[in-house]
Amino acid sequence: MAAQPETIDQVRAVTEQKYKYGFTTDIESDVAPKGLNEDIVRFISAKKNEPEWLLEWRLRAYRVWLTMEEPEWAAVQFPPIDYQDAHYYAAPKQKVRPKSLDEVDPELLATYAKLGIPLREQEILAGVEGSENKSPAIAVDAVFDSVSVATTFKAKLEEMGIIFCAISEAVQKHPDLVKKYLGSVVPYTDNYYATLNCAVFTDGSFVYIPKGVRCPMELSTYFRINQANTGQFERTLIIADEGSYVSYLEGCTAPQRDENQLHAAVVELVALDNATIKYSTVQNWYPGNAEGVGGIYNFVTKRGACRGKNSKISWTQVETGSAITWKYPSCILQGDNSVGEFYSVAITNNRQQADTGTKMIHIGKNTRSTIVSKGISAGKAQQTYRGLVKILPKAEGARNHTQCDSLLIGDQCGAHTVPYIESRNRSARIEHEATTAKISDDQLFYCRQRGISEEDAVSLIVNGFCKEVLKELPMEFAVEAQKLVGISLEGSVG
Amino acid sequence: MIEIKNLHAKVDGKDILKGVDLTIRPGEVHAIMGPNGAGKSTLSYVLAGRDGYEVTDGSVTYYGKDLLAMEPEERAAEGVFLAFQYPVEIPGVANTTFLKTAINATRKHRGEKELDAMQFLKLLREKTKALGMSDEMLKRAVNVGFSGGEKKRNETLQMAVLEPKFAILDETDSGLDIDALKIVAEGVNALRSPERSMLVITHYQRLLDYIVPDYVHVLAAGRVVKSGGKDLALELEKNGYRDFGVDEAA
Ligand SMILES: Nc1ncnc2c1ncn2[C@@H]1O[C@H](COP(=O)(O)OP(=O)(O)OP(=O)(O)O)[C@@H](O)[C@H]1O
Ligand SMILES: [Mg+2]
């Protein structure tokens, strides 16, 4: 049991190779000059050929942003960001928007192939027609740096009246919908990063499910940051009209770079009467190396409004990447009997930091919310669960159940739980449970004595710890997420 | 064949094993008895390869291979099984999942095909039934909330499923009620075969009425101080360990 140096080398090798998405793609891109000012905002808006009202909205946001201060309440630490030292627009160089996949730069398609995204419509279709019982098809919108490059399955969805396209395209083709709902859940004055996003967002996905339609396939967006020194500010807007249902998946990767990159997205969900939105994320942005150099700053605002009665919004997230995560997918439970759910697995290793959680705002009668948060910390990582449950006076009969568990690997990491509970209705019932556990040497030895390698043992224990959340993911994602859980913790023991 | 020669080991800077010699041939069952703190569990951990148990001298040859050079999971894959004196709880991991992962890891190591869900369940059902365990216990997390006796039974189940070549049972009989003791002993006896060796650590000669050993050894103060046949256990039961200079050693 000597051989220490070899072990260390092996661990290092594993850690270094573990971020397998850390390649860059060589594509000439159309980049705005560095820096942020009103001209840049106008440049972005002009690039997108936007209507006047949208430009005005962006400028209003920009002016508010100038008066705001970066939030400091989160339990994360990072050197100040120089907002003038980044590009706010980077598009793969292309004269016109591609009409079909054949017009998309093959380099781009190759990148997505490397990421394992089934972008080629033909292939997907072939897979579906081949066997009826296979997993349902997935429609994919791919966002590369700031621009949405291809949306598959569009025609099939259009037949049902479902709109699934880049938000820049929706601005052109469905301006009324965009105007009605954009900023209606996350107003342009909301918070530092969201307000910045309003000013400079470049692209993202737009989904509209018409009344009574059950979307027949998972809708999915893959985000990829490729360009150096770019921030990514995508904007997603999903509207589920009365009685409709949609399940939406979001996946993210970024190349391995030494400098930090900012990702400040905004996601808005609107569920009308009897509608359900299920939003799942597997976030695997580059986390930086073991010493904490590089990696993505993931400062994201995600919020859903259960506007209609009996509506439901369910957030499921598996967060394994990013150097810093600052993220609180929330639900505003306005409609009577509406339901909000938050299922989260957050894994931090090495020097990653995460401050994540949710907000459940109960406004309507008999609104219910469930929070299940599983935090895993290894290495020197720090993690905080921060959750707010707020019951307003009219939320007669509101219910919340929160389960918040932390698992520590090693003794140099930290996990913290910060629940905020505000109840202004006496009939409301709020339950909060929290546990902290550690993977012990005894457990690891026990597994190894049964023939299970140390890394598989960690993966087994961690997957067991978060299975309540993983089972909420759509099938296609669940397997990927399980593997990711293993990979993210490689080299965390021994 | 397992040959332990002049084995010395340290825990936390303290010498615990001070020259253990023991040879176990295929098919043999050896019992080890000895006072509390003699080093019986330490010996079993050293054989299983637990971190922190530093071998300072001696050797262990396992079917011609240097056992001490192998990682714990390799030893397991080579057929070494330790039924723990204090089985460990693993919250969140179902007993079934744990067993399936374990058996497939060992099969993979041996170049055998992994069992699929159906094959595994069939095997598991057989073994569970033989040991009088409920299906409900299989669904529960490994050892979590199990009674002392249930944990021991669970160790026996794992052994039955993994079919080791060399099984070390560290006080598997403690905490078992009379009926459970019989069931577990039957389970162990069912595994007895000309290829399989066992090292049974116990404080009670009663167990040896059920699992009849070929040899009995007394381990005291880190050394095998006396070896004999099954009768040695009866003798110990009568006279205790005072003949072995335990008081001086302690
Ligand atoms: N981690 C440790 N640090 C210090 N001393 C230890 C450690 N582990 C074991 N020991 C000591 O080593 C000696 C042998 O312990 P061991 O558990 O092997 O005894 P045993 O023969 O199995 O006893 P029992 O019959 O009570 O199970 C004891 O004196 C014990 O206190
Ligand atoms: Mg012992």
PDB file of C-alpha atoms in Angstrom, chain B:
ATOM      1  CA  MET B   1      -3.512 -22.280  -0.245  1.00  0.00           C
ATOM      2  CA  ILE B   2      -3.039 -19.343   2.117  1.00  0.00           C
ATOM      3  CA  GLU B   3       0.262 -19.016   3.938  1.00  0.00           C
ATOM      4  CA  ILE B   4       0.654 -16.362   6.578  1.00  0.00           C
ATOM      5  CA  LYS B   5       4.272 -16.100   7.699  1.00  0.00           C
ATOM      6  CA  ASN B   6       5.685 -14.096  10.569  1.00  0.00           C
ATOM      7  CA  LEU B   7       3.095 -11.378  10.013  1.00  0.00           C
ATOM      8  CA  HIS B   8       3.688  -8.153  11.934  1.00  0.00           C
ATOM      9  CA  ALA B   9       1.318  -5.196  11.710  1.00  0.00           C
ATOM     10  CA  LYS B  10       0.935  -1.806  13.289  1.00  0.00           C
ATOM     11  CA  VAL B  11      -2.169   0.288  13.849  1.00  0.00           C
ATOM     12  CA  ASP B  12      -1.807   3.919  14.765  1.00  0.00           C
ATOM     13  CA  GLY B  13       1.856   3.388  15.584  1.00  0.00           C
ATOM     14  CA  LYS B  14       1.075   0.511  17.919  1.00  0.00           C
ATOM     15  CA  ASP B  15       2.318  -3.033  17.247  1.00  0.00           C
ATOM     16  CA  ILE B  16      -0.695  -5.329  17.230  1.00  0.00           C
ATOM     17  CA  LEU B  17       0.308  -8.400  15.251  1.00  0.00           C
ATOM     18  CA  LYS B  18       3.629  -9.708  16.408  1.00  0.00           C
ATOM     19  CA  GLY B  19       4.493 -12.647  14.179  1.00  0.00           C
ATOM     20  CA  VAL B  20       1.423 -14.590  13.107  1.00  0.00           C
ATOM     21  CA  ASP B  21       2.024 -17.916  11.363  1.00  0.00           C
ATOM     22  CA  LEU B  22      -0.868 -19.798   9.818  1.00  0.00           C
ATOM     23  CA  THR B  23      -1.337 -22.099   6.852  1.00  0.00           C
ATOM     24  CA  ILE B  24      -4.798 -22.798   5.488  1.00  0.00           C
ATOM     25  CA  ARG B  25      -5.247 -25.382   2.769  1.00  0.00           C
ATOM     26  CA  PRO B  26      -8.173 -25.507   0.346  1.00  0.00           C
ATOM     27  CA  GLY B  27     -11.279 -26.986   1.927  1.00  0.00           C
ATOM     28  CA  GLU B  28     -10.137 -26.405   5.498  1.00  0.00           C
ATOM     29  CA  VAL B  29     -12.005 -24.515   8.179  1.00  0.00           C
ATOM     30  CA  HIS B  30      -9.853 -22.869  10.828  1.00  0.00           C
ATOM     31  CA  ALA B  31     -11.276 -21.297  13.941  1.00  0.00           C
ATOM     32  CA  ILE B  32      -9.535 -18.506  15.770  1.00  0.00           C
ATOM     33  CA  MET B  33     -10.351 -17.763  19.361  1.00  0.00           C
ATOM     34  CA  GLY B  34      -8.688 -15.397  21.748  1.00  0.00           C
ATOM     35  CA  PRO B  35      -9.241 -12.704  24.323  1.00  0.00           C
ATOM     36  CA  ASN B  36     -10.622  -9.265  23.499  1.00  0.00           C
ATOM     37  CA  GLY B  37      -8.022  -7.035  21.963  1.00  0.00           C
ATOM     38  CA  ALA B  38      -5.767  -9.939  20.934  1.00  0.00           C
ATOM     39  CA  GLY B  39      -5.650  -8.791  17.335  1.00  0.00           C
ATOM     40  CA  LYS B  40      -8.201 -11.094  15.674  1.00  0.00           C
ATOM     41  CA  SER B  41     -10.051  -8.341  13.830  1.00  0.00           C
ATOM     42  CA  THR B  42      -6.736  -6.706  13.042  1.00  0.00           C
ATOM     43  CA  LEU B  43      -5.605  -9.910  11.353  1.00  0.00           C
ATOM     44  CA  SER B  44      -8.795 -10.013   9.297  1.00  0.00           C
ATOM     45  CA  TYR B  45      -8.402  -6.361   8.245  1.00  0.00           C
ATOM     46  CA  VAL B  46      -4.786  -6.886   7.280  1.00  0.00           C
ATOM     47  CA  LEU B  47      -5.814  -9.839   5.146  1.00  0.00           C
ATOM     48  CA  ALA B  48      -8.554  -7.769   3.517  1.00  0.00           C
ATOM     49  CA  GLY B  49      -6.215  -4.810   2.949  1.00  0.00           C
ATOM     50  CA  ARG B  50      -7.691  -2.049   5.036  1.00  0.00           C
ATOM     51  CA  ASP B  51      -5.877   1.314   4.968  1.00  0.00           C
ATOM     52  CA  GLY B  52      -4.107   2.237   8.170  1.00  0.00           C
ATOM     53  CA  TYR B  53      -3.123  -1.328   8.955  1.00  0.00           C
ATOM     54  CA  GLU B  54       0.561  -1.209   8.218  1.00  0.00           C
ATOM     55  CA  VAL B  55       2.399  -4.470   7.653  1.00  0.00           C
ATOM     56  CA  THR B  56       5.879  -4.110   9.109  1.00  0.00           C
ATOM     57  CA  ASP B  57       7.178  -7.630   8.532  1.00  0.00           C
ATOM     58  CA  GLY B  58       6.243 -11.030   7.186  1.00  0.00           C
ATOM     59  CA  SER B  59       4.229 -12.172   4.184  1.00  0.00           C
ATOM     60  CA  VAL B  60       0.913 -13.570   3.059  1.00  0.00           C
ATOM     61  CA  THR B  61       0.905 -15.832   0.015  1.00  0.00           C
ATOM     62  CA  TYR B  62      -2.491 -16.468  -1.519  1.00  0.00           C
ATOM     63  CA  TYR B  63      -2.563 -19.232  -4.104  1.00  0.00           C
ATOM     64  CA  GLY B  64       0.969 -18.327  -5.096  1.00  0.00           C
ATOM     65  CA  LYS B  65       0.329 -14.573  -5.216  1.00  0.00           C
ATOM     66  CA  ASP B  66       1.505 -11.873  -2.848  1.00  0.00           C
ATOM     67  CA  LEU B  67      -1.769 -10.953  -1.204  1.00  0.00           C
ATOM     68  CA  LEU B  68      -0.372  -7.908   0.569  1.00  0.00           C
ATOM     69  CA  ALA B  69       0.522  -6.239  -2.737  1.00  0.00           C
ATOM     70  CA  MET B  70      -3.080  -6.225  -3.922  1.00  0.00           C
ATOM     71  CA  GLU B  71      -5.707  -3.507  -3.504  1.00  0.00           C
ATOM     72  CA  PRO B  72      -8.702  -4.504  -1.362  1.00  0.00           C
ATOM     73  CA  GLU B  73     -10.994  -4.794  -4.387  1.00  0.00           C
ATOM     74  CA  GLU B  74      -8.488  -7.043  -6.160  1.00  0.00           C
ATOM     75  CA  ARG B  75      -8.343  -9.317  -3.144  1.00  0.00           C
ATOM     76  CA  ALA B  76     -12.114  -9.452  -3.141  1.00  0.00           C
ATOM     77  CA  ALA B  77     -12.140 -10.286  -6.829  1.00  0.00           C
ATOM     78  CA  GLU B  78      -9.576 -13.016  -6.177  1.00  0.00           C
ATOM     79  CA  GLY B  79     -12.029 -14.546  -3.739  1.00  0.00           C
ATOM     80  CA  VAL B  80     -11.196 -13.055  -0.340  1.00  0.00           C
ATOM     81  CA  PHE B  81     -14.328 -12.249   1.634  1.00  0.00           C
ATOM     82  CA  LEU B  82     -14.571 -10.690   5.055  1.00  0.00           C
ATOM     83  CA  ALA B  83     -17.792 -10.877   7.040  1.00  0.00           C
ATOM     84  CA  PHE B  84     -17.348  -7.822   9.241  1.00  0.00           C
ATOM     85  CA  GLN B  85     -17.574  -7.885  13.007  1.00  0.00           C
ATOM     86  CA  TYR B  86     -19.362  -4.550  12.681  1.00  0.00           C
ATOM     87  CA  PRO B  87     -21.092  -4.375   9.274  1.00  0.00           C
ATOM     88  CA  VAL B  88     -21.242  -0.883   7.830  1.00  0.00           C
ATOM     89  CA  GLU B  89     -24.409   1.035   6.951  1.00  0.00           C
ATOM     90  CA  ILE B  90     -24.682   2.620   3.508  1.00  0.00           C
ATOM     91  CA  PRO B  91     -27.711   4.910   3.358  1.00  0.00           C
ATOM     92  CA  GLY B  92     -29.486   5.332   0.046  1.00  0.00           C
ATOM     93  CA  VAL B  93     -27.979   2.238  -1.592  1.00  0.00           C
ATOM     94  CA  ALA B  94     -30.429  -0.644  -1.788  1.00  0.00           C
ATOM     95  CA  ASN B  95     -29.112  -4.000  -0.664  1.00  0.00           C
ATOM     96  CA  THR B  96     -29.978  -5.442  -4.070  1.00  0.00           C
ATOM     97  CA  THR B  97     -28.124  -2.714  -5.961  1.00  0.00           C
ATOM     98  CA  PHE B  98     -25.113  -3.143  -3.732  1.00  0.00           C
ATOM     99  CA  LEU B  99     -24.980  -6.898  -4.242  1.00  0.00           C
ATOM    100  CA  LYS B 100     -25.452  -6.602  -7.978  1.00  0.00           C
ATOM    101  CA  THR B 101     -22.675  -4.029  -8.274  1.00  0.00           C
ATOM    102  CA  ALA B 102     -20.413  -6.212  -6.157  1.00  0.00           C
ATOM    103  CA  ILE B 103     -21.008  -9.452  -8.002  1.00  0.00           C
ATOM    104  CA  ASN B 104     -20.628  -7.848 -11.409  1.00  0.00           C
ATOM    105  CA  ALA B 105     -17.443  -6.060 -10.386  1.00  0.00           C
ATOM    106  CA  THR B 106     -15.915  -9.378  -9.321  1.00  0.00           C
ATOM    107  CA  ARG B 107     -17.171 -11.182 -12.407  1.00  0.00           C
ATOM    108  CA  LYS B 108     -15.711  -8.481 -14.598  1.00  0.00           C
ATOM    109  CA  HIS B 109     -12.371  -8.799 -12.856  1.00  0.00           C
ATOM    110  CA  ARG B 110     -12.387 -12.529 -13.495  1.00  0.00           C
ATOM    111  CA  GLY B 111     -13.247 -12.043 -17.151  1.00  0.00           C
ATOM    112  CA  GLU B 112     -16.719 -13.504 -16.690  1.00  0.00           C
ATOM    113  CA  LYS B 113     -19.851 -12.094 -18.235  1.00  0.00           C
ATOM    114  CA  GLU B 114     -21.827  -9.712 -16.045  1.00  0.00           C
ATOM    115  CA  LEU B 115     -25.185 -10.948 -14.819  1.00  0.00           C
ATOM    116  CA  ASP B 116     -28.219  -9.191 -16.194  1.00  0.00           C
ATOM    117  CA  ALA B 117     -31.090  -8.133 -13.965  1.00  0.00           C
ATOM    118  CA  MET B 118     -33.041 -11.371 -14.441  1.00  0.00           C
ATOM    119  CA  GLN B 119     -30.143 -13.726 -13.826  1.00  0.00           C
ATOM    120  CA  PHE B 120     -29.121 -11.776 -10.775  1.00  0.00           C
ATOM    121  CA  LEU B 121     -32.604 -11.734  -9.252  1.00  0.00           C
ATOM    122  CA  LYS B 122     -32.915 -15.465  -9.719  1.00  0.00           C
ATOM    123  CA  LEU B 123     -29.634 -16.084  -7.924  1.00  0.00           C
ATOM    124  CA  LEU B 124     -30.530 -13.645  -5.180  1.00  0.00           C
ATOM    125  CA  ARG B 125     -33.939 -15.213  -4.554  1.00  0.00           C
ATOM    126  CA  GLU B 126     -32.398 -18.642  -4.098  1.00  0.00           C
ATOM    127  CA  LYS B 127     -29.825 -17.447  -1.604  1.00  0.00           C
ATOM    128  CA  THR B 128     -32.244 -15.231   0.294  1.00  0.00           C
ATOM    129  CA  LYS B 129     -34.672 -18.042   0.735  1.00  0.00           C
ATOM    130  CA  ALA B 130     -32.023 -20.421   2.014  1.00  0.00           C
ATOM    131  CA  LEU B 131     -31.085 -17.891   4.679  1.00  0.00           C
ATOM    132  CA  GLY B 132     -34.663 -17.142   5.683  1.00  0.00           C
ATOM    133  CA  MET B 133     -34.394 -13.456   4.792  1.00  0.00           C
ATOM    134  CA  SER B 134     -37.312 -11.377   3.560  1.00  0.00           C
ATOM    135  CA  ASP B 135     -37.471  -9.632   0.183  1.00  0.00           C
ATOM    136  CA  GLU B 136     -38.255  -6.481   2.086  1.00  0.00           C
ATOM    137  CA  MET B 137     -34.751  -6.522   3.572  1.00  0.00           C
ATOM    138  CA  LEU B 138     -33.255  -6.610   0.097  1.00  0.00           C
ATOM    139  CA  LYS B 139     -35.008  -3.414  -0.877  1.00  0.00           C
ATOM    140  CA  ARG B 140     -33.799  -1.568   2.166  1.00  0.00           C
ATOM    141  CA  ALA B 141     -30.556   0.379   2.220  1.00  0.00           C
ATOM    142  CA  VAL B 142     -27.496  -1.702   3.079  1.00  0.00           C
ATOM    143  CA  ASN B 143     -27.611  -2.489   6.824  1.00  0.00           C
ATOM    144  CA  VAL B 144     -29.484   0.745   7.590  1.00  0.00           C
ATOM    145  CA  GLY B 145     -31.813   0.175  10.510  1.00  0.00           C
ATOM    146  CA  PHE B 146     -31.009  -3.552  10.535  1.00  0.00           C
ATOM    147  CA  SER B 147     -30.869  -5.179  13.956  1.00  0.00           C
ATOM    148  CA  GLY B 148     -27.528  -6.619  15.049  1.00  0.00           C
ATOM    149  CA  GLY B 149     -28.621 -10.107  14.075  1.00  0.00           C
ATOM    150  CA  GLU B 150     -30.039  -8.976  10.736  1.00  0.00           C
ATOM    151  CA  LYS B 151     -26.732  -7.354   9.870  1.00  0.00           C
ATOM    152  CA  LYS B 152     -24.910 -10.599  10.516  1.00  0.00           C
ATOM    153  CA  ARG B 153     -27.392 -12.484   8.413  1.00  0.00           C
ATOM    154  CA  ASN B 154     -26.904  -9.948   5.669  1.00  0.00           C
ATOM    155  CA  GLU B 155     -23.147 -10.575   5.773  1.00  0.00           C
ATOM    156  CA  THR B 156     -23.838 -14.258   5.331  1.00  0.00           C
ATOM    157  CA  LEU B 157     -26.105 -13.514   2.387  1.00  0.00           C
ATOM    158  CA  GLN B 158     -23.394 -11.468   0.718  1.00  0.00           C
ATOM    159  CA  MET B 159     -20.974 -14.315   1.210  1.00  0.00           C
ATOM    160  CA  ALA B 160     -23.422 -16.793  -0.260  1.00  0.00           C
ATOM    161  CA  VAL B 161     -23.937 -14.594  -3.328  1.00  0.00           C
ATOM    162  CA  LEU B 162     -20.266 -13.796  -3.890  1.00  0.00           C
ATOM    163  CA  GLU B 163     -19.100 -17.406  -3.341  1.00  0.00           C
ATOM    164  CA  PRO B 164     -15.591 -16.578  -2.128  1.00  0.00           C
ATOM    165  CA  LYS B 165     -12.593 -18.867  -2.180  1.00  0.00           C
ATOM    166  CA  PHE B 166     -11.401 -17.707   1.214  1.00  0.00           C
ATOM    167  CA  ALA B 167     -13.971 -16.446   3.705  1.00  0.00           C
ATOM    168  CA  ILE B 168     -13.093 -14.766   6.969  1.00  0.00           C
ATOM    169  CA  LEU B 169     -15.978 -14.608   9.422  1.00  0.00           C
ATOM    170  CA  ASP B 170     -15.282 -12.144  12.188  1.00  0.00           C
ATOM    171  CA  GLU B 171     -17.671 -12.972  15.031  1.00  0.00           C
ATOM    172  CA  THR B 172     -20.519 -13.582  12.672  1.00  0.00           C
ATOM    173  CA  ASP B 173     -22.206 -15.501  15.489  1.00  0.00           C
ATOM    174  CA  SER B 174     -22.311 -12.639  17.982  1.00  0.00           C
ATOM    175  CA  GLY B 175     -25.704 -11.059  18.260  1.00  0.00           C
ATOM    176  CA  LEU B 176     -27.546 -13.954  16.638  1.00  0.00           C
ATOM    177  CA  ASP B 177     -30.444 -15.640  18.399  1.00  0.00           C
ATOM    178  CA  ILE B 178     -30.421 -19.436  18.626  1.00  0.00           C
ATOM    179  CA  ASP B 179     -32.508 -19.987  15.510  1.00  0.00           C
ATOM    180  CA  ALA B 180     -30.554 -17.448  13.491  1.00  0.00           C
ATOM    181  CA  LEU B 181     -27.317 -19.057  14.599  1.00  0.00           C
ATOM    182  CA  LYS B 182     -28.470 -22.366  13.170  1.00  0.00           C
ATOM    183  CA  ILE B 183     -29.593 -20.787   9.916  1.00  0.00           C
ATOM    184  CA  VAL B 184     -26.367 -18.865   9.466  1.00  0.00           C
ATOM    185  CA  ALA B 185     -24.292 -21.935  10.347  1.00  0.00           C
ATOM    186  CA  GLU B 186     -26.235 -23.940   7.793  1.00  0.00           C
ATOM    187  CA  GLY B 187     -25.581 -21.233   5.248  1.00  0.00           C
ATOM    188  CA  VAL B 188     -21.890 -21.389   6.005  1.00  0.00           C
ATOM    189  CA  ASN B 189     -21.834 -25.169   5.926  1.00  0.00           C
ATOM    190  CA  ALA B 190     -23.578 -25.128   2.565  1.00  0.00           C
ATOM    191  CA  LEU B 191     -20.598 -23.189   1.264  1.00  0.00           C
ATOM    192  CA  ARG B 192     -18.089 -25.656   2.560  1.00  0.00           C
ATOM    193  CA  SER B 193     -16.367 -27.330  -0.335  1.00  0.00           C
ATOM    194  CA  PRO B 194     -12.986 -28.836  -1.170  1.00  0.00           C
ATOM    195  CA  GLU B 195     -11.934 -25.592  -2.903  1.00  0.00           C
ATOM    196  CA  ARG B 196     -13.103 -23.148  -0.277  1.00  0.00           C
ATOM    197  CA  SER B 197     -11.247 -22.266   2.920  1.00  0.00           C
ATOM    198  CA  MET B 198     -12.604 -20.450   5.936  1.00  0.00           C
ATOM    199  CA  LEU B 199     -11.246 -18.603   8.895  1.00  0.00           C
ATOM    200  CA  VAL B 200     -13.885 -18.398  11.598  1.00  0.00           C
ATOM    201  CA  ILE B 201     -13.261 -15.944  14.428  1.00  0.00           C
ATOM    202  CA  THR B 202     -15.453 -16.556  17.446  1.00  0.00           C
ATOM    203  CA  HIS B 203     -15.656 -16.301  21.195  1.00  0.00           C
ATOM    204  CA  TYR B 204     -18.061 -19.177  21.618  1.00  0.00           C
ATOM    205  CA  GLN B 205     -17.383 -22.841  21.265  1.00  0.00           C
ATOM    206  CA  ARG B 206     -21.138 -23.226  20.654  1.00  0.00           C
ATOM    207  CA  LEU B 207     -20.717 -22.011  17.071  1.00  0.00           C
ATOM    208  CA  LEU B 208     -18.149 -24.721  16.477  1.00  0.00           C
ATOM    209  CA  ASP B 209     -20.771 -27.348  17.291  1.00  0.00           C
ATOM    210  CA  TYR B 210     -22.498 -26.224  14.115  1.00  0.00           C
ATOM    211  CA  ILE B 211     -19.527 -25.282  12.003  1.00  0.00           C
ATOM    212  CA  VAL B 212     -17.068 -27.984  12.888  1.00  0.00           C
ATOM    213  CA  PRO B 213     -13.533 -26.717  12.312  1.00  0.00           C
ATOM    214  CA  ASP B 214     -10.534 -28.708  11.198  1.00  0.00           C
ATOM    215  CA  TYR B 215      -8.261 -26.646  13.416  1.00  0.00           C
ATOM    216  CA  VAL B 216      -8.619 -24.288  16.327  1.00  0.00           C
ATOM    217  CA  HIS B 217      -6.017 -21.616  17.104  1.00  0.00           C
ATOM    218  CA  VAL B 218      -5.601 -19.333  20.024  1.00  0.00           C
ATOM    219  CA  LEU B 219      -4.509 -15.829  19.144  1.00  0.00           C
ATOM    220  CA  ALA B 220      -3.185 -13.908  22.116  1.00  0.00           C
ATOM    221  CA  ALA B 221      -1.192 -10.694  22.207  1.00  0.00           C
ATOM    222  CA  GLY B 222      -0.711 -10.694  18.475  1.00  0.00           C
ATOM    223  CA  ARG B 223       0.536 -14.234  18.069  1.00  0.00           C
ATOM    224  CA  VAL B 224      -0.860 -17.727  17.542  1.00  0.00           C
ATOM    225  CA  VAL B 225       0.030 -19.244  20.886  1.00  0.00           C
ATOM    226  CA  LYS B 226      -1.627 -22.614  20.585  1.00  0.00           C
ATOM    227  CA  SER B 227      -3.146 -24.716  17.830  1.00  0.00           C
ATOM    228  CA  GLY B 228      -5.125 -27.897  18.043  1.00  0.00           C
ATOM    229  CA  GLY B 229      -8.203 -29.735  16.900  1.00  0.00           C
ATOM    230  CA  LYS B 230     -11.808 -29.039  17.722  1.00  0.00           C
ATOM    231  CA  ASP B 231     -11.261 -30.151  21.330  1.00  0.00           C
ATOM    232  CA  LEU B 232      -9.120 -27.120  22.018  1.00  0.00           C
ATOM    233  CA  ALA B 233     -12.240 -25.020  21.921  1.00  0.00           C
ATOM    234  CA  LEU B 234     -13.844 -27.090  24.674  1.00  0.00           C
ATOM    235  CA  GLU B 235     -10.727 -26.767  26.761  1.00  0.00           C
ATOM    236  CA  LEU B 236     -10.747 -22.991  26.327  1.00  0.00           C
ATOM    237  CA  GLU B 237     -14.372 -22.811  27.285  1.00  0.00           C
ATOM    238  CA  LYS B 238     -13.472 -24.476  30.594  1.00  0.00           C
ATOM    239  CA  ASN B 239     -10.209 -22.768  31.476  1.00  0.00           C
ATOM    240  CA  GLY B 240     -10.325 -19.419  29.712  1.00  0.00           C
ATOM    241  CA  TYR B 241      -7.148 -17.860  28.385  1.00  0.00           C
ATOM    242  CA  ARG B 242      -5.147 -17.617  31.582  1.00  0.00           C
ATOM    243  CA  ASP B 243      -2.793 -20.416  30.509  1.00  0.00           C
ATOM    244  CA  PHE B 244      -1.531 -18.275  27.659  1.00  0.00           C
ATOM    245  CA  GLY B 245       0.112 -15.529  29.624  1.00  0.00           C
ATOM    246  CA  VAL B 246      -2.517 -13.081  28.556  1.00  0.00           C
ATOM    247  CA  ASP B 247      -2.316 -11.082  31.728  1.00  0.00           C
ATOM    248  CA  GLU B 248       1.388 -10.320  31.230  1.00  0.00           C
ATOM    249  CA  ALA B 249       0.840  -9.384  27.609  1.00  0.00           C
ATOM    250  CA  ALA B 250      -2.006  -7.000  28.279  1.00  0.00           C
TER     251      ALA B 250
END
